Amino acid sequence: MKKVLVIIFSVIGFFVLLFAIYWNLPITVTRKSDINFGNELIKKIEVYKNKNGKLPEVNDWKTLEKLGLQKEDLQKPIYTKDQIGNYELFYNDGLGGPFLIWNSQEKKWTIDFPKIVSK
């Protein structure tokens, strides 16, 4: 009986240790594919901005789909912008946040809440 309890607690301890290690990995490791996809979107948004002199509109789905965004797809980031030319991409996991987010002012990926709210 003692052997069984030792094995059970060892297995539980092993999984707790694995979870703790995973939780403390940087987001560049745990969310690598999301960040890579987001970086491609950022490049496309910047090209659009340079070509047209403005950011794409939040509700212009024809343009946004050409850039690679899709309406209400949790696998794709959500695009928001403000009136002064800043924008954000964030992955809404449906759990209420914090989210994986990229802000054009900070120019880096972080785990945070959106700072730009679409109207």
Short mmCIF file of N, CA and C in Angstrom, two decimals:
data_model
loop_
_atom_site.label_atom_id
_atom_site.label_comp_id
_atom_site.label_asym_id
_atom_site.label_seq_id
_atom_site.Cartn_x
_atom_site.Cartn_y
_atom_site.Cartn_z
N MET A 1 0.82 -1.20 0.00
CA MET A 1 0.00 0.00 0.00
C MET A 1 0.86 1.26 0.00
N LYS A 2 1.93 1.26 0.78
CA LYS A 2 2.82 2.42 0.83
C LYS A 2 3.47 2.67 -0.53
N LYS A 3 3.81 1.57 -1.22
CA LYS A 3 4.44 1.70 -2.53
C LYS A 3 3.50 2.37 -3.52
N VAL A 4 2.24 2.01 -3.48
CA VAL A 4 1.25 2.58 -4.37
C VAL A 4 1.09 4.09 -4.10
N LEU A 5 1.03 4.48 -2.83
CA LEU A 5 0.91 5.89 -2.48
C LEU A 5 2.14 6.68 -2.92
N VAL A 6 3.32 6.10 -2.76
CA VAL A 6 4.55 6.76 -3.18
C VAL A 6 4.54 6.96 -4.70
N ILE A 7 4.11 5.96 -5.42
CA ILE A 7 4.05 6.06 -6.89
C ILE A 7 3.03 7.13 -7.31
N ILE A 8 1.85 7.12 -6.69
CA ILE A 8 0.81 8.09 -7.03
C ILE A 8 1.30 9.51 -6.76
N PHE A 9 1.87 9.75 -5.58
CA PHE A 9 2.37 11.10 -5.26
C PHE A 9 3.55 11.50 -6.14
N SER A 10 4.36 10.53 -6.53
CA SER A 10 5.47 10.83 -7.43
C SER A 10 4.96 11.26 -8.80
N VAL A 11 3.96 10.57 -9.31
CA VAL A 11 3.39 10.91 -10.61
C VAL A 11 2.73 12.28 -10.54
N ILE A 12 1.96 12.53 -9.49
CA ILE A 12 1.32 13.84 -9.32
C ILE A 12 2.38 14.94 -9.21
N GLY A 13 3.40 14.71 -8.43
CA GLY A 13 4.48 15.69 -8.28
C GLY A 13 5.19 15.95 -9.60
N PHE A 14 5.38 14.91 -10.41
CA PHE A 14 6.02 15.05 -11.71
C PHE A 14 5.19 15.95 -12.62
N PHE A 15 3.86 15.74 -12.67
CA PHE A 15 3.00 16.56 -13.51
C PHE A 15 2.91 18.00 -13.00
N VAL A 16 2.92 18.19 -11.71
CA VAL A 16 2.92 19.55 -11.14
C VAL A 16 4.22 20.26 -11.54
N LEU A 17 5.32 19.56 -11.48
CA LEU A 17 6.62 20.12 -11.88
C LEU A 17 6.61 20.48 -13.37
N LEU A 18 6.10 19.59 -14.22
CA LEU A 18 6.02 19.88 -15.65
C LEU A 18 5.15 21.11 -15.92
N PHE A 19 4.03 21.19 -15.24
CA PHE A 19 3.14 22.34 -15.40
C PHE A 19 3.83 23.63 -14.97
N ALA A 20 4.54 23.59 -13.86
CA ALA A 20 5.25 24.78 -13.38
C ALA A 20 6.33 25.22 -14.36
N ILE A 21 7.03 24.28 -14.95
CA ILE A 21 8.06 24.60 -15.94
C ILE A 21 7.41 25.22 -17.17
N TYR A 22 6.35 24.60 -17.68
CA TYR A 22 5.66 25.12 -18.86
C TYR A 22 5.12 26.52 -18.60
N TRP A 23 4.52 26.74 -17.43
CA TRP A 23 3.91 28.02 -17.09
C TRP A 23 4.95 29.15 -17.09
N ASN A 24 6.18 28.82 -16.77
CA ASN A 24 7.22 29.84 -16.66
C ASN A 24 8.06 30.00 -17.93
N LEU A 25 7.75 29.25 -18.98
CA LEU A 25 8.45 29.43 -20.24
C LEU A 25 8.05 30.77 -20.85
N PRO A 26 8.93 31.41 -21.60
CA PRO A 26 8.56 32.67 -22.24
C PRO A 26 7.51 32.45 -23.32
N ILE A 27 6.72 33.51 -23.60
CA ILE A 27 5.66 33.38 -24.59
C ILE A 27 6.20 33.12 -25.98
N THR A 28 7.46 33.47 -26.24
CA THR A 28 8.05 33.19 -27.54
C THR A 28 8.20 31.70 -27.77
N VAL A 29 8.15 30.92 -26.70
CA VAL A 29 8.21 29.46 -26.82
C VAL A 29 6.80 28.86 -26.81
N THR A 30 5.98 29.28 -25.85
CA THR A 30 4.67 28.66 -25.69
C THR A 30 3.66 29.09 -26.75
N ARG A 31 3.83 30.27 -27.33
CA ARG A 31 2.88 30.78 -28.34
C ARG A 31 3.59 31.09 -29.65
N LYS A 32 4.63 30.33 -29.97
CA LYS A 32 5.47 30.61 -31.13
C LYS A 32 4.68 30.69 -32.43
N SER A 33 3.79 29.74 -32.70
CA SER A 33 3.06 29.76 -33.97
C SER A 33 2.11 30.96 -34.05
N ASP A 34 1.47 31.31 -32.93
CA ASP A 34 0.59 32.48 -32.91
C ASP A 34 1.39 33.75 -33.17
N ILE A 35 2.56 33.87 -32.56
CA ILE A 35 3.40 35.04 -32.75
C ILE A 35 3.91 35.12 -34.19
N ASN A 36 4.31 33.99 -34.75
CA ASN A 36 4.78 34.00 -36.14
C ASN A 36 3.67 34.44 -37.09
N PHE A 37 2.46 33.90 -36.91
CA PHE A 37 1.33 34.31 -37.74
C PHE A 37 1.03 35.79 -37.54
N GLY A 38 1.05 36.24 -36.30
CA GLY A 38 0.81 37.65 -36.00
C GLY A 38 1.84 38.56 -36.63
N ASN A 39 3.10 38.14 -36.63
CA ASN A 39 4.16 38.95 -37.25
C ASN A 39 3.93 39.11 -38.75
N GLU A 40 3.44 38.05 -39.39
CA GLU A 40 3.11 38.15 -40.82
C GLU A 40 1.96 39.14 -41.04
N LEU A 41 0.96 39.11 -40.16
CA LEU A 41 -0.15 40.06 -40.26
C LEU A 41 0.34 41.49 -40.05
N ILE A 42 1.23 41.68 -39.10
CA ILE A 42 1.77 43.01 -38.83
C ILE A 42 2.47 43.56 -40.07
N LYS A 43 3.25 42.72 -40.74
CA LYS A 43 3.92 43.15 -41.97
C LYS A 43 2.90 43.57 -43.02
N LYS A 44 1.83 42.77 -43.17
CA LYS A 44 0.79 43.09 -44.17
C LYS A 44 0.05 44.36 -43.80
N ILE A 45 -0.22 44.56 -42.53
CA ILE A 45 -0.91 45.78 -42.10
C ILE A 45 -0.02 47.00 -42.35
N GLU A 46 1.27 46.87 -42.07
CA GLU A 46 2.19 48.00 -42.30
C GLU A 46 2.31 48.32 -43.79
N VAL A 47 2.34 47.28 -44.63
CA VAL A 47 2.37 47.52 -46.08
C VAL A 47 1.10 48.23 -46.52
N TYR A 48 -0.05 47.78 -46.03
CA TYR A 48 -1.32 48.43 -46.34
C TYR A 48 -1.30 49.89 -45.89
N LYS A 49 -0.80 50.13 -44.67
CA LYS A 49 -0.75 51.49 -44.13
C LYS A 49 0.15 52.39 -44.98
N ASN A 50 1.31 51.88 -45.38
CA ASN A 50 2.23 52.68 -46.20
C ASN A 50 1.66 52.93 -47.60
N LYS A 51 0.97 51.95 -48.15
CA LYS A 51 0.41 52.08 -49.49
C LYS A 51 -0.80 53.01 -49.53
N ASN A 52 -1.67 52.92 -48.51
CA ASN A 52 -2.93 53.66 -48.50
C ASN A 52 -2.92 54.90 -47.60
N GLY A 53 -1.87 55.06 -46.82
CA GLY A 53 -1.79 56.23 -45.94
C GLY A 53 -2.66 56.16 -44.71
N LYS A 54 -3.26 55.01 -44.46
CA LYS A 54 -4.11 54.83 -43.28
C LYS A 54 -4.20 53.34 -42.96
N LEU A 55 -4.64 53.05 -41.76
CA LEU A 55 -4.86 51.67 -41.36
C LEU A 55 -6.17 51.14 -41.93
N PRO A 56 -6.28 49.83 -42.13
CA PRO A 56 -7.57 49.29 -42.55
C PRO A 56 -8.63 49.51 -41.47
N GLU A 57 -9.86 49.68 -41.89
CA GLU A 57 -10.95 49.87 -40.94
C GLU A 57 -11.26 48.54 -40.24
N VAL A 58 -11.69 48.64 -39.00
CA VAL A 58 -11.97 47.46 -38.17
C VAL A 58 -13.12 46.63 -38.75
N ASN A 59 -14.07 47.26 -39.39
CA ASN A 59 -15.24 46.53 -39.91
C ASN A 59 -15.17 46.31 -41.43
N ASP A 60 -14.03 46.56 -42.05
CA ASP A 60 -13.84 46.32 -43.49
C ASP A 60 -13.32 44.89 -43.69
N TRP A 61 -14.25 43.93 -43.62
CA TRP A 61 -13.84 42.52 -43.63
C TRP A 61 -13.29 42.07 -44.98
N LYS A 62 -13.65 42.74 -46.03
CA LYS A 62 -13.09 42.40 -47.34
C LYS A 62 -11.57 42.62 -47.33
N THR A 63 -11.15 43.77 -46.83
CA THR A 63 -9.72 44.08 -46.73
C THR A 63 -9.05 43.23 -45.67
N LEU A 64 -9.68 43.09 -44.50
CA LEU A 64 -9.07 42.33 -43.40
C LEU A 64 -8.87 40.86 -43.78
N GLU A 65 -9.82 40.29 -44.52
CA GLU A 65 -9.66 38.90 -44.95
C GLU A 65 -8.51 38.76 -45.94
N LYS A 66 -8.31 39.78 -46.79
CA LYS A 66 -7.16 39.75 -47.70
C LYS A 66 -5.85 39.77 -46.93
N LEU A 67 -5.86 40.45 -45.78
CA LEU A 67 -4.65 40.51 -44.95
C LEU A 67 -4.42 39.22 -44.17
N GLY A 68 -5.48 38.42 -43.97
CA GLY A 68 -5.32 37.14 -43.27
C GLY A 68 -6.16 37.01 -42.01
N LEU A 69 -6.96 38.01 -41.70
CA LEU A 69 -7.84 37.94 -40.53
C LEU A 69 -9.17 37.32 -40.92
N GLN A 70 -9.83 36.70 -39.95
CA GLN A 70 -11.14 36.12 -40.20
C GLN A 70 -12.06 36.48 -39.04
N LYS A 71 -13.29 36.81 -39.39
CA LYS A 71 -14.27 37.22 -38.39
C LYS A 71 -14.60 36.07 -37.45
N GLU A 72 -14.53 36.34 -36.15
CA GLU A 72 -14.92 35.41 -35.09
C GLU A 72 -14.21 34.06 -35.16
N ASP A 73 -12.95 34.04 -35.56
CA ASP A 73 -12.15 32.81 -35.57
C ASP A 73 -11.15 32.90 -34.43
N LEU A 74 -11.32 32.07 -33.40
CA LEU A 74 -10.46 32.13 -32.22
C LEU A 74 -9.01 31.75 -32.53
N GLN A 75 -8.77 31.13 -33.67
CA GLN A 75 -7.41 30.78 -34.06
C GLN A 75 -6.67 31.98 -34.65
N LYS A 76 -7.40 33.01 -35.05
CA LYS A 76 -6.81 34.20 -35.65
C LYS A 76 -6.91 35.36 -34.66
N PRO A 77 -5.96 36.28 -34.71
CA PRO A 77 -6.05 37.42 -33.80
C PRO A 77 -7.14 38.40 -34.19
N ILE A 78 -7.53 39.21 -33.24
CA ILE A 78 -8.51 40.26 -33.46
C ILE A 78 -7.76 41.57 -33.66
N TYR A 79 -8.20 42.34 -34.63
CA TYR A 79 -7.57 43.60 -34.98
C TYR A 79 -8.41 44.75 -34.46
N THR A 80 -7.78 45.69 -33.76
CA THR A 80 -8.45 46.91 -33.32
C THR A 80 -7.53 48.09 -33.61
N LYS A 81 -8.12 49.25 -33.76
CA LYS A 81 -7.33 50.46 -34.00
C LYS A 81 -7.99 51.64 -33.31
N ASP A 82 -7.19 52.70 -33.12
CA ASP A 82 -7.74 53.93 -32.57
C ASP A 82 -7.76 55.01 -33.65
N GLN A 83 -8.13 56.22 -33.27
CA GLN A 83 -8.28 57.31 -34.23
C GLN A 83 -6.96 57.99 -34.59
N ILE A 84 -5.88 57.68 -33.84
CA ILE A 84 -4.61 58.38 -34.10
C ILE A 84 -3.56 57.51 -34.78
N GLY A 85 -3.97 56.35 -35.27
CA GLY A 85 -3.06 55.53 -36.06
C GLY A 85 -2.36 54.41 -35.32
N ASN A 86 -2.82 54.05 -34.14
CA ASN A 86 -2.28 52.91 -33.41
C ASN A 86 -3.21 51.72 -33.59
N TYR A 87 -2.64 50.53 -33.52
CA TYR A 87 -3.47 49.34 -33.64
C TYR A 87 -2.94 48.22 -32.76
N GLU A 88 -3.79 47.24 -32.53
CA GLU A 88 -3.43 46.07 -31.74
C GLU A 88 -3.93 44.80 -32.44
N LEU A 89 -3.20 43.74 -32.20
CA LEU A 89 -3.65 42.40 -32.54
C LEU A 89 -3.68 41.63 -31.23
N PHE A 90 -4.78 40.92 -30.97
CA PHE A 90 -4.80 40.07 -29.79
C PHE A 90 -5.60 38.81 -30.05
N TYR A 91 -5.13 37.74 -29.43
CA TYR A 91 -5.78 36.44 -29.55
C TYR A 91 -6.78 36.29 -28.42
N ASN A 92 -8.05 36.26 -28.76
CA ASN A 92 -9.11 36.09 -27.77
C ASN A 92 -9.37 34.60 -27.60
N ASP A 93 -8.95 34.07 -26.48
CA ASP A 93 -9.12 32.64 -26.23
C ASP A 93 -10.50 32.30 -25.68
N GLY A 94 -11.34 33.32 -25.47
CA GLY A 94 -12.68 33.08 -24.98
C GLY A 94 -12.77 32.94 -23.47
N LEU A 95 -11.65 33.07 -22.78
CA LEU A 95 -11.64 32.90 -21.33
C LEU A 95 -11.63 34.23 -20.58
N GLY A 96 -11.63 35.34 -21.28
CA GLY A 96 -11.70 36.63 -20.61
C GLY A 96 -10.37 37.29 -20.33
N GLY A 97 -9.29 36.71 -20.78
CA GLY A 97 -7.97 37.33 -20.67
C GLY A 97 -7.25 37.01 -19.39
N PRO A 98 -6.02 37.42 -19.30
CA PRO A 98 -5.26 38.26 -20.23
C PRO A 98 -4.96 37.51 -21.53
N PHE A 99 -4.65 38.28 -22.56
CA PHE A 99 -4.50 37.74 -23.90
C PHE A 99 -3.07 37.93 -24.41
N LEU A 100 -2.73 37.15 -25.43
CA LEU A 100 -1.50 37.39 -26.18
C LEU A 100 -1.80 38.59 -27.06
N ILE A 101 -1.01 39.66 -26.91
CA ILE A 101 -1.35 40.93 -27.56
C ILE A 101 -0.10 41.60 -28.12
N TRP A 102 -0.28 42.26 -29.27
CA TRP A 102 0.76 43.09 -29.86
C TRP A 102 0.19 44.47 -30.07
N ASN A 103 0.90 45.47 -29.58
CA ASN A 103 0.46 46.85 -29.68
C ASN A 103 1.44 47.63 -30.53
N SER A 104 0.95 48.43 -31.47
CA SER A 104 1.83 49.15 -32.39
C SER A 104 2.66 50.23 -31.70
N GLN A 105 2.27 50.66 -30.53
CA GLN A 105 3.07 51.62 -29.78
C GLN A 105 4.25 50.93 -29.10
N GLU A 106 3.99 49.78 -28.48
CA GLU A 106 5.03 49.06 -27.75
C GLU A 106 5.89 48.20 -28.68
N LYS A 107 5.32 47.76 -29.78
CA LYS A 107 5.99 46.93 -30.79
C LYS A 107 6.61 45.66 -30.20
N LYS A 108 5.85 45.00 -29.33
CA LYS A 108 6.29 43.71 -28.81
C LYS A 108 5.07 42.90 -28.36
N TRP A 109 5.26 41.59 -28.34
CA TRP A 109 4.21 40.68 -27.90
C TRP A 109 4.25 40.57 -26.38
N THR A 110 3.08 40.67 -25.75
CA THR A 110 2.98 40.54 -24.31
C THR A 110 1.71 39.78 -23.96
N ILE A 111 1.60 39.41 -22.72
CA ILE A 111 0.36 38.86 -22.18
C ILE A 111 -0.26 39.99 -21.37
N ASP A 112 -1.41 40.49 -21.85
CA ASP A 112 -1.99 41.68 -21.25
C ASP A 112 -3.45 41.79 -21.69
N PHE A 113 -4.08 42.86 -21.32
CA PHE A 113 -5.42 43.18 -21.76
C PHE A 113 -5.35 44.23 -22.85
N PRO A 114 -6.27 44.23 -23.81
CA PRO A 114 -6.25 45.24 -24.87
C PRO A 114 -6.31 46.66 -24.30
N LYS A 115 -5.55 47.53 -24.92
CA LYS A 115 -5.53 48.93 -24.52
C LYS A 115 -6.36 49.79 -25.47
N ILE A 116 -6.60 49.27 -26.67
CA ILE A 116 -7.40 49.96 -27.67
C ILE A 116 -8.73 49.22 -27.78
N VAL A 117 -9.80 49.94 -27.59
CA VAL A 117 -11.14 49.34 -27.64
C VAL A 117 -11.83 49.86 -28.90
N SER A 118 -12.27 48.95 -29.75
CA SER A 118 -13.00 49.35 -30.97
C SER A 118 -14.35 49.89 -30.62
N LYS A 119 -14.77 50.84 -31.39
CA LYS A 119 -16.08 51.45 -31.17
C LYS A 119 -17.14 50.76 -32.00
#
